[in-house]
Short mmCIF file of C-alpha atoms in Angstrom, two decimals:
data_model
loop_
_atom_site.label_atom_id
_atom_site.label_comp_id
_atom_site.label_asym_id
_atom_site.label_seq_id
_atom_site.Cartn_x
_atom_site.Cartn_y
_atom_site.Cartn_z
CA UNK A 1254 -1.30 13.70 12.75
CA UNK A 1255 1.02 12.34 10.37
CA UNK A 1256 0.19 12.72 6.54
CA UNK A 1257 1.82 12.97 3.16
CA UNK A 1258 1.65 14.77 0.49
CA UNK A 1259 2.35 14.09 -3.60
CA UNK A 1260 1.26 16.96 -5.37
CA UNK A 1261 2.13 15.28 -8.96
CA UNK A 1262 -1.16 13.29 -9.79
CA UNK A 1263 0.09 12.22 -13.28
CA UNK A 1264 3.91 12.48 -14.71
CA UNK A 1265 4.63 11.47 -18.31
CA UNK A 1266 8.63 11.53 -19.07
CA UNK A 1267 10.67 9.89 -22.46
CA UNK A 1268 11.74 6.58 -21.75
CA UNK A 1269 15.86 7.57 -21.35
CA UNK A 1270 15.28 10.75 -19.45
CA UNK A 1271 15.43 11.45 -15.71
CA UNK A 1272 12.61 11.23 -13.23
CA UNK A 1273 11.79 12.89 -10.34
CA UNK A 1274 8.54 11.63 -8.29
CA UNK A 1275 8.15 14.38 -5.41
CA UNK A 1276 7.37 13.20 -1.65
CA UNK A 1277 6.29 15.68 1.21
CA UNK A 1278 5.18 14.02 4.66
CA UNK A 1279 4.27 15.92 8.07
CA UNK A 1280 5.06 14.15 11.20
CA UNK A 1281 5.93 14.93 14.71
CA UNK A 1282 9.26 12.75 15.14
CA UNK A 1283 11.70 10.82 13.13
CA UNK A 1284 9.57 9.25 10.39
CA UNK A 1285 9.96 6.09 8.80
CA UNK A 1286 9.55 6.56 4.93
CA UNK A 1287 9.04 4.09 1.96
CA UNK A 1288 8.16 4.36 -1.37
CA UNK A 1289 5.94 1.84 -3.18
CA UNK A 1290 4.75 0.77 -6.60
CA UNK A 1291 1.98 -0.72 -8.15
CA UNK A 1292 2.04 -1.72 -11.56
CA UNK A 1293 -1.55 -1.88 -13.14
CA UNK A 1294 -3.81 -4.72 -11.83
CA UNK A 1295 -1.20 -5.30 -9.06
CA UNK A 1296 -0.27 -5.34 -5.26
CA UNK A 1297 2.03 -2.39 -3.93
CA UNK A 1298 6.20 -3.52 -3.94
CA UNK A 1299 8.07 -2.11 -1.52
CA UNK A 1300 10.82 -0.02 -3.82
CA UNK A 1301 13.07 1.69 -0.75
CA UNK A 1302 12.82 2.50 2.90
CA UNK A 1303 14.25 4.93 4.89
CA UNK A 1304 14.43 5.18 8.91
CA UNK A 1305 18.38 6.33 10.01
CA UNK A 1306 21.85 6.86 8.38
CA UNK A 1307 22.72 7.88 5.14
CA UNK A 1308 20.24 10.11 3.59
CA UNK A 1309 20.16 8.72 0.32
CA UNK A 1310 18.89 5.42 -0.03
CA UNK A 1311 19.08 2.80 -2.79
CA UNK A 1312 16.36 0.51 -3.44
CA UNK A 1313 15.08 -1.83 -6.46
CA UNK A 1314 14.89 -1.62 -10.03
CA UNK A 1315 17.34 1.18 -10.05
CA UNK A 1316 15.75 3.70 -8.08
CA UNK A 1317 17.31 6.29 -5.22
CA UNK A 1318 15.26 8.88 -2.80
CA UNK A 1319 16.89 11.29 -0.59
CA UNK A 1320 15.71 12.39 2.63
CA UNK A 1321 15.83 15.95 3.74
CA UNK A 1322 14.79 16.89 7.11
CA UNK A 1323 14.64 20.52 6.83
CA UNK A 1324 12.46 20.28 3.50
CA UNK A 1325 10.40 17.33 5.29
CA UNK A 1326 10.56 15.59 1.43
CA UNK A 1327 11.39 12.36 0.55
CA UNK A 1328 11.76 12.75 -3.77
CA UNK A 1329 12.45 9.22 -5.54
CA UNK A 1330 14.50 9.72 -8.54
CA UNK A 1331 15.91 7.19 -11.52
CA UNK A 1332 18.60 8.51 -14.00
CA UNK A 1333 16.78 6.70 -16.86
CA UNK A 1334 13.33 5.80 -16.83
CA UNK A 1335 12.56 2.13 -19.16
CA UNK A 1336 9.00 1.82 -20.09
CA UNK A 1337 8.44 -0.92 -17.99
CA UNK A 1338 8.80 1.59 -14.81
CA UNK A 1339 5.45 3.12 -15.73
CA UNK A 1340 3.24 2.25 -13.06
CA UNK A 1341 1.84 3.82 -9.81
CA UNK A 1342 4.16 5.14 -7.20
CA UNK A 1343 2.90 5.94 -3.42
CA UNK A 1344 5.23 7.28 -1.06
CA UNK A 1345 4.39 6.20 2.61
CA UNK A 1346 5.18 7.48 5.88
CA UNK A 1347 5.02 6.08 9.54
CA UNK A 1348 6.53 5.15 13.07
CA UNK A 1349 9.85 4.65 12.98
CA UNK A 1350 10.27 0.48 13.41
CA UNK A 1351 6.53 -0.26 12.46
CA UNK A 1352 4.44 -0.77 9.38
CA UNK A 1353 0.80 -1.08 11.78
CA UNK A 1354 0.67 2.90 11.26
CA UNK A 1355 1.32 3.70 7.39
CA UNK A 1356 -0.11 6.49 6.35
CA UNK A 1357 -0.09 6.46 2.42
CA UNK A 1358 0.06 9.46 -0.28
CA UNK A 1359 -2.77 9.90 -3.19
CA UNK A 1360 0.18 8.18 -5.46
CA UNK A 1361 1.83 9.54 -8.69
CA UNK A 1362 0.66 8.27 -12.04
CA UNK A 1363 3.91 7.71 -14.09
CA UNK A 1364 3.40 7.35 -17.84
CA UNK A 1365 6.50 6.92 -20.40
CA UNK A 1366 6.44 7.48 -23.68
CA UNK A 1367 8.65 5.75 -26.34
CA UNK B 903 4.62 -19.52 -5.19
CA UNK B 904 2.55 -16.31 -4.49
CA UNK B 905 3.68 -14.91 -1.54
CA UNK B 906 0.11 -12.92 -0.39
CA UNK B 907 -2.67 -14.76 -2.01
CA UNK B 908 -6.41 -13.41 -2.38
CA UNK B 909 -9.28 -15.07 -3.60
CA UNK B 910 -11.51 -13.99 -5.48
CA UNK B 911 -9.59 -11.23 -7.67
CA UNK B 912 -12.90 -10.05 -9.36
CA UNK B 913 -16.58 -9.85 -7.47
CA UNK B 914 -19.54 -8.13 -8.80
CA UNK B 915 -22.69 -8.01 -6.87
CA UNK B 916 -25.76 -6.46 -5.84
CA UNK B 917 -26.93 -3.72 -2.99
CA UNK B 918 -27.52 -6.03 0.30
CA UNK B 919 -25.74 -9.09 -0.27
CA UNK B 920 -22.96 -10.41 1.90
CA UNK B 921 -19.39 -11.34 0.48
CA UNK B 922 -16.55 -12.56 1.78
CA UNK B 923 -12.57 -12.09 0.65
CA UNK B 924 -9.99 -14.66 1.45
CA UNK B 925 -6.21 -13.99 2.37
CA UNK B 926 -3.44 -16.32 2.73
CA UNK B 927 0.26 -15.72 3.55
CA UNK B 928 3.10 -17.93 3.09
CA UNK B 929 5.79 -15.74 4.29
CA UNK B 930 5.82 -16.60 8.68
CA UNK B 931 5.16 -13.21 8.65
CA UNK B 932 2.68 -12.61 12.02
CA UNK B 933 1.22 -9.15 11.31
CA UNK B 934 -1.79 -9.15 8.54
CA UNK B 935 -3.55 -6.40 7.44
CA UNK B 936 -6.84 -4.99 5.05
CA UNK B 937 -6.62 -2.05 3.30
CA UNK B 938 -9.36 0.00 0.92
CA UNK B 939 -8.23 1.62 -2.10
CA UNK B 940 -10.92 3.89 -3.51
CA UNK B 941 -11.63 4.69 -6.85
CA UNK B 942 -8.75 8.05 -6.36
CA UNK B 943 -6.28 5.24 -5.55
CA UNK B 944 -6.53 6.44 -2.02
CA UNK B 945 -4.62 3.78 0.29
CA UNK B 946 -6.31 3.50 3.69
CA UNK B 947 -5.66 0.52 6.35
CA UNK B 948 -9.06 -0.77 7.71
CA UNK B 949 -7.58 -3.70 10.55
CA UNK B 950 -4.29 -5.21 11.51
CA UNK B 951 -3.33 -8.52 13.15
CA UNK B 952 -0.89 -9.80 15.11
CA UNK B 953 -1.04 -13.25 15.59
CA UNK B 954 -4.83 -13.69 15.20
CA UNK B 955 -5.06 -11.26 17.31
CA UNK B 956 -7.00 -7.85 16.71
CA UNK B 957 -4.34 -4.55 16.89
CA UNK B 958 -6.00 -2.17 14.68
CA UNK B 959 -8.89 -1.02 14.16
CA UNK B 960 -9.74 1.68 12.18
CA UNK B 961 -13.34 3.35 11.69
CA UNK B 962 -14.64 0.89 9.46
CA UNK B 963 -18.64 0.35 9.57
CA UNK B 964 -19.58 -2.51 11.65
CA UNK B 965 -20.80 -4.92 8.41
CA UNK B 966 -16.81 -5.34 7.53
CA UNK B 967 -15.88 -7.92 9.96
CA UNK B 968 -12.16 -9.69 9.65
CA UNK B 969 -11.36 -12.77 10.73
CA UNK B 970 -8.05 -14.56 11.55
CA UNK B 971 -8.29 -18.66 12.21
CA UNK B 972 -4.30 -18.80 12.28
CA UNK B 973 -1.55 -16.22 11.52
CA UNK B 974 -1.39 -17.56 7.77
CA UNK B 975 -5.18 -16.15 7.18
CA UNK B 976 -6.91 -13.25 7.29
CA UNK B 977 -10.39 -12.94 6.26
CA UNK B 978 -12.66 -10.15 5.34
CA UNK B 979 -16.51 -10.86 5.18
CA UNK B 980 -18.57 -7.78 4.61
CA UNK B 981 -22.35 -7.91 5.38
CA UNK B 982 -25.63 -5.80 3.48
CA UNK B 983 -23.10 -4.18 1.04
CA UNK B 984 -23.50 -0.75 -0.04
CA UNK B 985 -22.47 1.31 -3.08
CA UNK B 986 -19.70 3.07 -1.23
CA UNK B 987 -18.04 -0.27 -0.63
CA UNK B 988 -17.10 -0.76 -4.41
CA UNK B 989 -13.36 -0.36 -4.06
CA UNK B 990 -10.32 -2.53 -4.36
CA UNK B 991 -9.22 -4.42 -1.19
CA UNK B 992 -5.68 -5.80 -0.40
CA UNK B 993 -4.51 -7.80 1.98
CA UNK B 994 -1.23 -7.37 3.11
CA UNK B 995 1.33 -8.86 5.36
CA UNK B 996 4.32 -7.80 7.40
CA UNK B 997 7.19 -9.07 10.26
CA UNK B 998 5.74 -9.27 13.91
CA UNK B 999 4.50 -5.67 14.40
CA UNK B 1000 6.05 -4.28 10.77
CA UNK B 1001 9.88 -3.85 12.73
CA UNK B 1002 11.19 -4.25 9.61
CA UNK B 1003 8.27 -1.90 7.77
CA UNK B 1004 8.00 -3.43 4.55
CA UNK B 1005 4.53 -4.50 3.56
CA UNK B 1006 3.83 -7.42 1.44
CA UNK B 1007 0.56 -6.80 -0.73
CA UNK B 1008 -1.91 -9.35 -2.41
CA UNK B 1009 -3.21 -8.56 -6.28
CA UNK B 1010 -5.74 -7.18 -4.77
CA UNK B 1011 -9.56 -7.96 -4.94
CA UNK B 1012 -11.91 -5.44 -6.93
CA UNK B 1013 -15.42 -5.25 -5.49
CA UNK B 1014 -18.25 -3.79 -7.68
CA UNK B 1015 -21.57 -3.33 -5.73
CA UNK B 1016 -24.05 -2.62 -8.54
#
């Protein structure tokens, strides 16, 4: 069964610095794996996808993951955070070409600080 | 123009009643979906369809029944609500069967079952 796993319930960083947002997922062939966020009161927005090619993807608002096959992770980074980035973040996996079979992480709380 | 629109965004009511959530879509998309997000933020699909037609259907209790009368709307009308159903609902859309895998999301509905 596919599943995924983000073991960072709650990350606070200085609005400037770097960000990490860690992604594991378990699943039996080539995944298909997106990242999402909600801001507060809000729908999820699709921020990147991955499903072939180049391992590091760009997506919206200025945000990059990497996929590593032998590490099964898919980690969504930003150089600088802004405080408008702080939101929730869910990192999804699924069949490749398909969105019917999403199977969504617990999400990362991301909190920035001025 | 919203893209995924739900009505009502707020409902608060008691142990036994029935409710119903409406969801439009102006995208042409042909896939529509419900999800449940619990109070954890958990993120779990509930039914898919394609075309008014039924595709998925998780184990949801037999009082949530959706309904589709075109490929624009996609109902959710939940009968003798419990406790447990308190949650926030989304309704989401995507490309005939998700082949591009991006997921558009409502705001979301938040159901309180006092």
């Amino acid at each position: 069964a596919q599943s995924v796993t983000q073991p960072d319930i709650h990350i606070t960083v200085s609005e400037g610095a770097s960000l990490e947002l860690r992604c594991n997922y378990s699943y039996g062939a080539t995944p298909y794996l997106f990242w999402y966020v909600q801001s507060p009161g809000q729908g999820l927005q699709l921020l990147l996808k991955y499903f072939s090619g180049d391992t590091l993807v760009q997506g919206i608002k200025g945000f990059e993951a990497e996929f590593k096959r032998s590490q099964s992770s898919f980690n969504l980074r930003k150089p600088s955070v802004h405080w408008s980035d702080a939101a929730e973040y869910f990192c999804a996996v699924g069949p490749t070409g398909t969105a019917s079979k999403l199977t969504f992480g617990t999400g990362t709380r991301l909190q920035v600080t001025l | 123009d919203t893209a995924v629109s739900q009505t009502p965004k707020y409902l608060v009511t008691q142990m036994g009643n029935d409710k119903s959530i409406k969801c439009e879509q102006n995208l042409g998309h042909d896939t529509m979906y419900w999800y449940k997000q619990d109070s954890k933020k958990f993120l779990k699909i509930m039914f898919s369809y394609n075309n008014k037609e039924l595709i998925i259907n998780e184990t949801v209790p037999n009082r949530f029944s959706p309904k589709s009368p075109d490929k624009a709307h996609l109902n959710l009308h939940i009968n003798s609500l419990e406790l447990g159903d308190s949650a926030v609902y989304f309704c989401a859309s995507s490309r005939a069967g998700g082949s591009a895998g991006e997921l558009f999301f409502g705001e979301g509905s938040r159901l309180t079952v006092l």
